[in-house]
Short mmCIF file of C-alpha atoms in Angstrom, two decimals:
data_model
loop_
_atom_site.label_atom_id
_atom_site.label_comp_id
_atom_site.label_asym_id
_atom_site.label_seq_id
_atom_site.Cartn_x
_atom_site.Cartn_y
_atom_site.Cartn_z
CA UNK A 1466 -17.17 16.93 -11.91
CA UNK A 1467 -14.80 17.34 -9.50
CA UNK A 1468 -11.04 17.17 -10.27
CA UNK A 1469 -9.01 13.62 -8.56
CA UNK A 1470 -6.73 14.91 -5.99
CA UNK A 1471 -4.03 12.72 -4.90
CA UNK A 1472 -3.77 11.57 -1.11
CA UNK A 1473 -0.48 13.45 -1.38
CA UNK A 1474 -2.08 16.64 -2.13
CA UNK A 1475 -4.68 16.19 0.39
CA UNK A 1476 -1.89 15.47 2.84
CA UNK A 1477 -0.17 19.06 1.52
CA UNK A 1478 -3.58 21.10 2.27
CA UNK A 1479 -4.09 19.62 5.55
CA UNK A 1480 -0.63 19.98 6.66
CA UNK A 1481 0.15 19.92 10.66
CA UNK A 1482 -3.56 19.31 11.36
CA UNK A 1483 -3.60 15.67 10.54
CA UNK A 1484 -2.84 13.31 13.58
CA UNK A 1485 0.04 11.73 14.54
CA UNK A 1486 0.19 7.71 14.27
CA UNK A 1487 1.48 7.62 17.31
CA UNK A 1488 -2.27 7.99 18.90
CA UNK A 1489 -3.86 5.47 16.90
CA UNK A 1490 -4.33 2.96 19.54
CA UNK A 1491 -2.57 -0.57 19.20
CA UNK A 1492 -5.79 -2.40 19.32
CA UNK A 1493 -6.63 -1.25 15.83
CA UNK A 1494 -3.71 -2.60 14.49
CA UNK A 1495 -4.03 -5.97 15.98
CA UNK A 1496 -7.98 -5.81 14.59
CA UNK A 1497 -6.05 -5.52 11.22
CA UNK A 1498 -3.57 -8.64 11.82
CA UNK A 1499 -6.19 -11.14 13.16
CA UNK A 1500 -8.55 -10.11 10.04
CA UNK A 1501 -5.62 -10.87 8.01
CA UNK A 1502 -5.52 -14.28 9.87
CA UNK A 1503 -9.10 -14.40 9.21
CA UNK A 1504 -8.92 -14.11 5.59
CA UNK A 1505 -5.83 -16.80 5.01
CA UNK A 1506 -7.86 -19.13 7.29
CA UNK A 1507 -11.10 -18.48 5.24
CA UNK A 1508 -9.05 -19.12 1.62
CA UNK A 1509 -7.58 -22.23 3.33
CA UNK A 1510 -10.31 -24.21 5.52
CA UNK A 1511 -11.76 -27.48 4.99
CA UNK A 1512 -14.51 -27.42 7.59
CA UNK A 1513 -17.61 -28.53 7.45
CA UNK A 1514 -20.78 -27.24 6.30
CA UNK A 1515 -22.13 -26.16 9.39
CA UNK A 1516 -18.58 -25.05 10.75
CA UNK A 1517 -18.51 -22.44 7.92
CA UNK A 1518 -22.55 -21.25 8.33
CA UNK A 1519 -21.61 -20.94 12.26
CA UNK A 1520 -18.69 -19.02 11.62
CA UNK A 1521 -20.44 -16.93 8.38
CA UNK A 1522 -23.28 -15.46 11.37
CA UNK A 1523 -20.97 -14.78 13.83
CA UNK A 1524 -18.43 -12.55 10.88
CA UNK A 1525 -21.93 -10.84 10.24
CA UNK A 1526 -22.35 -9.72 14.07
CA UNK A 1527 -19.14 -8.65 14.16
CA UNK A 1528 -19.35 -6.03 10.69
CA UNK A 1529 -22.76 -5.06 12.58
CA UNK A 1530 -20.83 -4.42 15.82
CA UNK A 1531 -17.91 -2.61 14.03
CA UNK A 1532 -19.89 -0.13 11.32
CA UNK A 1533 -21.75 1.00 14.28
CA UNK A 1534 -19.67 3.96 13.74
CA UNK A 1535 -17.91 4.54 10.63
CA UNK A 1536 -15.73 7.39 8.94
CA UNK A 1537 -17.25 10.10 6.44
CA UNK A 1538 -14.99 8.86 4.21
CA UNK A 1539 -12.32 6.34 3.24
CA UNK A 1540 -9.27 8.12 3.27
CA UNK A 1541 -7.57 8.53 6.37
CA UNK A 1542 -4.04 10.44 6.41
CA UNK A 1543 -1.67 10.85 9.40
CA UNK A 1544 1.86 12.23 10.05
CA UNK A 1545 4.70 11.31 11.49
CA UNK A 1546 6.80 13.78 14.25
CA UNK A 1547 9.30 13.62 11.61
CA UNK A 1548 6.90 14.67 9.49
CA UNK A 1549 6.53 11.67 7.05
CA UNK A 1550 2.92 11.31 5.67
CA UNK A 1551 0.98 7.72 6.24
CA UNK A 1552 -1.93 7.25 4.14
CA UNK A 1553 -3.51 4.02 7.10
CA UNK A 1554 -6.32 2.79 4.67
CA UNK A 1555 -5.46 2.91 0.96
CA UNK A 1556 -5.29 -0.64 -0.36
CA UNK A 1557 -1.78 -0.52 -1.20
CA UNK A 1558 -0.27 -0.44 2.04
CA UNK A 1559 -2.60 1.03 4.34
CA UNK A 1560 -1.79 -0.05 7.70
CA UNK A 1561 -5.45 -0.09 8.44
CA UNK A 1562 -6.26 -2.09 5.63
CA UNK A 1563 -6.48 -5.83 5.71
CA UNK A 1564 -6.59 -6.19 2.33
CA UNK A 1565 -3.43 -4.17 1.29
CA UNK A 1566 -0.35 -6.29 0.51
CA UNK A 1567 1.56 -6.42 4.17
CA UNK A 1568 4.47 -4.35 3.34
CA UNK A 1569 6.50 -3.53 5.60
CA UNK A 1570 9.70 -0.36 4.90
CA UNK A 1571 12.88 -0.83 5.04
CA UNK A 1572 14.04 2.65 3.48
CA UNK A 1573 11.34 5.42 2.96
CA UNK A 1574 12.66 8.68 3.08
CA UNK A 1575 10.25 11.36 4.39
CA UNK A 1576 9.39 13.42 1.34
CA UNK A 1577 11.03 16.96 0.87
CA UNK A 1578 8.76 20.26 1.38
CA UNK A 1579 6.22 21.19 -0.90
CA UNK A 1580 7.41 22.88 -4.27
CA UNK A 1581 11.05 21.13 -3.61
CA UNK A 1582 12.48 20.45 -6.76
CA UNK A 1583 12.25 16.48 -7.87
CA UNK A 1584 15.27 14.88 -6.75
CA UNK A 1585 16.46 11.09 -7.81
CA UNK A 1586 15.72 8.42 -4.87
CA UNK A 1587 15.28 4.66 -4.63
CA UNK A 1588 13.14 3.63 -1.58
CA UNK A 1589 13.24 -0.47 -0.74
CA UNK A 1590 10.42 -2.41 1.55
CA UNK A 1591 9.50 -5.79 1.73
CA UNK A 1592 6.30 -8.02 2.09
CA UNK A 1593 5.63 -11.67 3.04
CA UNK A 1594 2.72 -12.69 0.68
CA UNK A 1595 0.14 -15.42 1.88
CA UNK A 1596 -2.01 -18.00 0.24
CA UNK A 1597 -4.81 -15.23 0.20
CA UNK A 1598 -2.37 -13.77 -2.76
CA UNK A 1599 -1.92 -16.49 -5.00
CA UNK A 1600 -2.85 -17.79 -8.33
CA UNK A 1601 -0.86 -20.62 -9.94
CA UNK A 1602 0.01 -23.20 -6.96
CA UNK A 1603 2.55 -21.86 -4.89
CA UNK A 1604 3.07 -17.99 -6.50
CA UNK A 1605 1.81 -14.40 -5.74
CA UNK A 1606 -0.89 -13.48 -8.14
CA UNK A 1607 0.11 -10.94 -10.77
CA UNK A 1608 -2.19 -8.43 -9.80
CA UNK A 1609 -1.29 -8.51 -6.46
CA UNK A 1610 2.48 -8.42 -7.60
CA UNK A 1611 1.21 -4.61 -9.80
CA UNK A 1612 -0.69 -3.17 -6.49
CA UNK A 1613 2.17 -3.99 -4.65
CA UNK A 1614 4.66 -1.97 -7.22
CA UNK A 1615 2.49 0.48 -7.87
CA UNK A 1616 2.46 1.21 -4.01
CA UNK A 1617 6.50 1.16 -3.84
CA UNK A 1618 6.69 3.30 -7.15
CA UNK A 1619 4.63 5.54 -5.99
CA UNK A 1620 6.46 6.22 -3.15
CA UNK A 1621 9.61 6.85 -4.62
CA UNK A 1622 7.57 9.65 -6.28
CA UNK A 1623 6.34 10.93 -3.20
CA UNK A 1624 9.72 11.04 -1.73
CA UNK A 1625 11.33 12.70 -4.71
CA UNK A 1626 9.44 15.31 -4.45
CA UNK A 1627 7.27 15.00 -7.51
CA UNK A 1628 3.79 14.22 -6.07
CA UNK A 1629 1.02 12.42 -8.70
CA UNK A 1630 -1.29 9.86 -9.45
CA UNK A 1631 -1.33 6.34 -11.55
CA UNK A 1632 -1.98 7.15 -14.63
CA UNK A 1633 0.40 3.68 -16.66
CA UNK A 1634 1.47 0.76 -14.75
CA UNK A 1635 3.48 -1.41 -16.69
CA UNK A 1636 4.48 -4.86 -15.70
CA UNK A 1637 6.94 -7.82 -17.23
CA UNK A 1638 7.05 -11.26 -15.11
CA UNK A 1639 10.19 -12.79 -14.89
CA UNK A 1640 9.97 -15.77 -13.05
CA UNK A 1641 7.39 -16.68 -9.95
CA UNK A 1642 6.90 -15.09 -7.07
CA UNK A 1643 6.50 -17.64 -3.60
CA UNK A 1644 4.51 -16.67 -0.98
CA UNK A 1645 4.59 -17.47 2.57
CA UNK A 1646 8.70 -16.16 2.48
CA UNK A 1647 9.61 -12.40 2.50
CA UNK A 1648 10.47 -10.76 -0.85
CA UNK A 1649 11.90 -7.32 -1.29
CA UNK A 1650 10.26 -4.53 -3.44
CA UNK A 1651 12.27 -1.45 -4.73
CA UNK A 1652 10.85 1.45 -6.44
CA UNK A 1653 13.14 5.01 -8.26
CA UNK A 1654 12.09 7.80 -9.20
CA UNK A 1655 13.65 8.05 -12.94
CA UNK A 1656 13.03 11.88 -13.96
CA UNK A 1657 9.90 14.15 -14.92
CA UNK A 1658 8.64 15.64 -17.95
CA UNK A 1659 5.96 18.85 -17.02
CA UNK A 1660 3.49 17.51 -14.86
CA UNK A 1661 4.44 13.92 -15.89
CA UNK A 1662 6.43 11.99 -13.14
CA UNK A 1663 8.56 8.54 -14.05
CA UNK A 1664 9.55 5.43 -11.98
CA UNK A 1665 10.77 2.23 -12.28
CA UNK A 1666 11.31 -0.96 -9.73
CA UNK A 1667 11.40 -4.44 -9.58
CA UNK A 1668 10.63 -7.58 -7.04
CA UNK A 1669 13.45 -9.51 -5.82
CA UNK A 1670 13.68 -12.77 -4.61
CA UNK A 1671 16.95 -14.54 -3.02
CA UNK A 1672 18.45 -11.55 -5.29
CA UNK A 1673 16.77 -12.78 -8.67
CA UNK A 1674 14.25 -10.38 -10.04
CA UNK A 1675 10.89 -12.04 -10.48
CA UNK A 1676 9.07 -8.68 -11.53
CA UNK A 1677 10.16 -5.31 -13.35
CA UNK A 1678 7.73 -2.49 -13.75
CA UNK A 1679 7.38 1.06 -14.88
CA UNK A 1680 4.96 3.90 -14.23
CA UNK A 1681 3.58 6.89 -15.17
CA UNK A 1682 2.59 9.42 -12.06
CA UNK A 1683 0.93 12.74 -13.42
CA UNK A 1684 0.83 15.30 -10.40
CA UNK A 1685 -2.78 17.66 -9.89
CA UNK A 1686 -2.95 21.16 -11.91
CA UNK A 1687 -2.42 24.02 -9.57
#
């Protein structure tokens, strides 16, 4: 069996030969905004019966119309003219990706050359949760709360400089986390031991933490 190779590492292989974001066109960004309509509306409607079956046949000629042509595979990396690396489809915060949590950055370094030395840095983003993401009435669903750390966390490994994958995600709930109002996500890098890679980061609301988290990131063999 093959080794797992991080997105990262992929990225680092591939170097200058991925494409830039800049040519993805803006049409396939706005199909991933109205499918994110989609799904709210879906989690939220009280139509009727035949409503829904009307609407089910048409969503089933549209997947027919779009994976008329599909991808060899899932992952799809780009990068930046500054030379920042966007992984589009991964389900964290794939831009591509209806399903990933909507974050949006509001500090993500681009991360250093390959074989930099680890370096300590805090990136921040943010994310407006919908209904779609909840469990108890009126609160993001703790699951959704750990993808959405792990992606920040995971980050601030990237942009240290010490690449890796998941390998412990550890999460404490403070307090609920709304939806429908934007919350802020921060993620460190903390230090490394050998191949092991250590973060930490929290959710914030109205600057009370709702969420803290660790993690564990052990970078590929080489």
């Amino acid at each position: 069996m093959n080794q797992p190779v991080s997105a990262a590492r992929v990225a680092e292989l591939l170097g200058d030969s991925l494409p830039d974001p800049a040519q993805i066109p803006a049409e396939a960004f706005d199909l991933v905004a109205a499918t994110r309509e989609l799904v709210e509306a879906v989690v939220m409607t009280d139509v009727d019966a035949g409503t829904r079956a009307d609407a089910a046949a048409e969503l089933r000629r549209l997947a027919e119309t779009l994976g008329a042509a599909r991808r060899a595979d899932q992952l799809f990396l780009a990068r930046h003219a500054d030379g920042r690396v966007e992984s589009l489809t991964q389900a964290g915060s794939g831009r591509l990706n209806p399903q990933a949590p909507p974050i949006e950055w509001v500090d993500r370094p681009k991360e250093p050359p390959p074989g930099s030395p680890p370096t300590p840095v805090e990136v921040r983003a943010r994310c407006t949760f919908g209904p779609q993401h909840a469990g108890s009435p009126g609160r993001v669903y703790g699951g959704v709360l750990a993808c959405a750390l792990d992606e920040v966390l995971g980050v601030a490994v990237l942009v240290s400089g010490a690449t890796g994958m998941t390998v412990a995600l550890t999460t404490s709930l403070k307090g609920g986390t709304p939806y429908g109002v934007p919350v802020d996500i921060v993620g460190r890098y903390t230090g490394s031991e050998g191949r092991k890679s250590h973060a930490s980061g929290e959710v914030v609301v109205d600057g009370k933490i709702t969420v803290e988290a660790t993690a564990i990131y052990v970078g590929e063999r080489r």
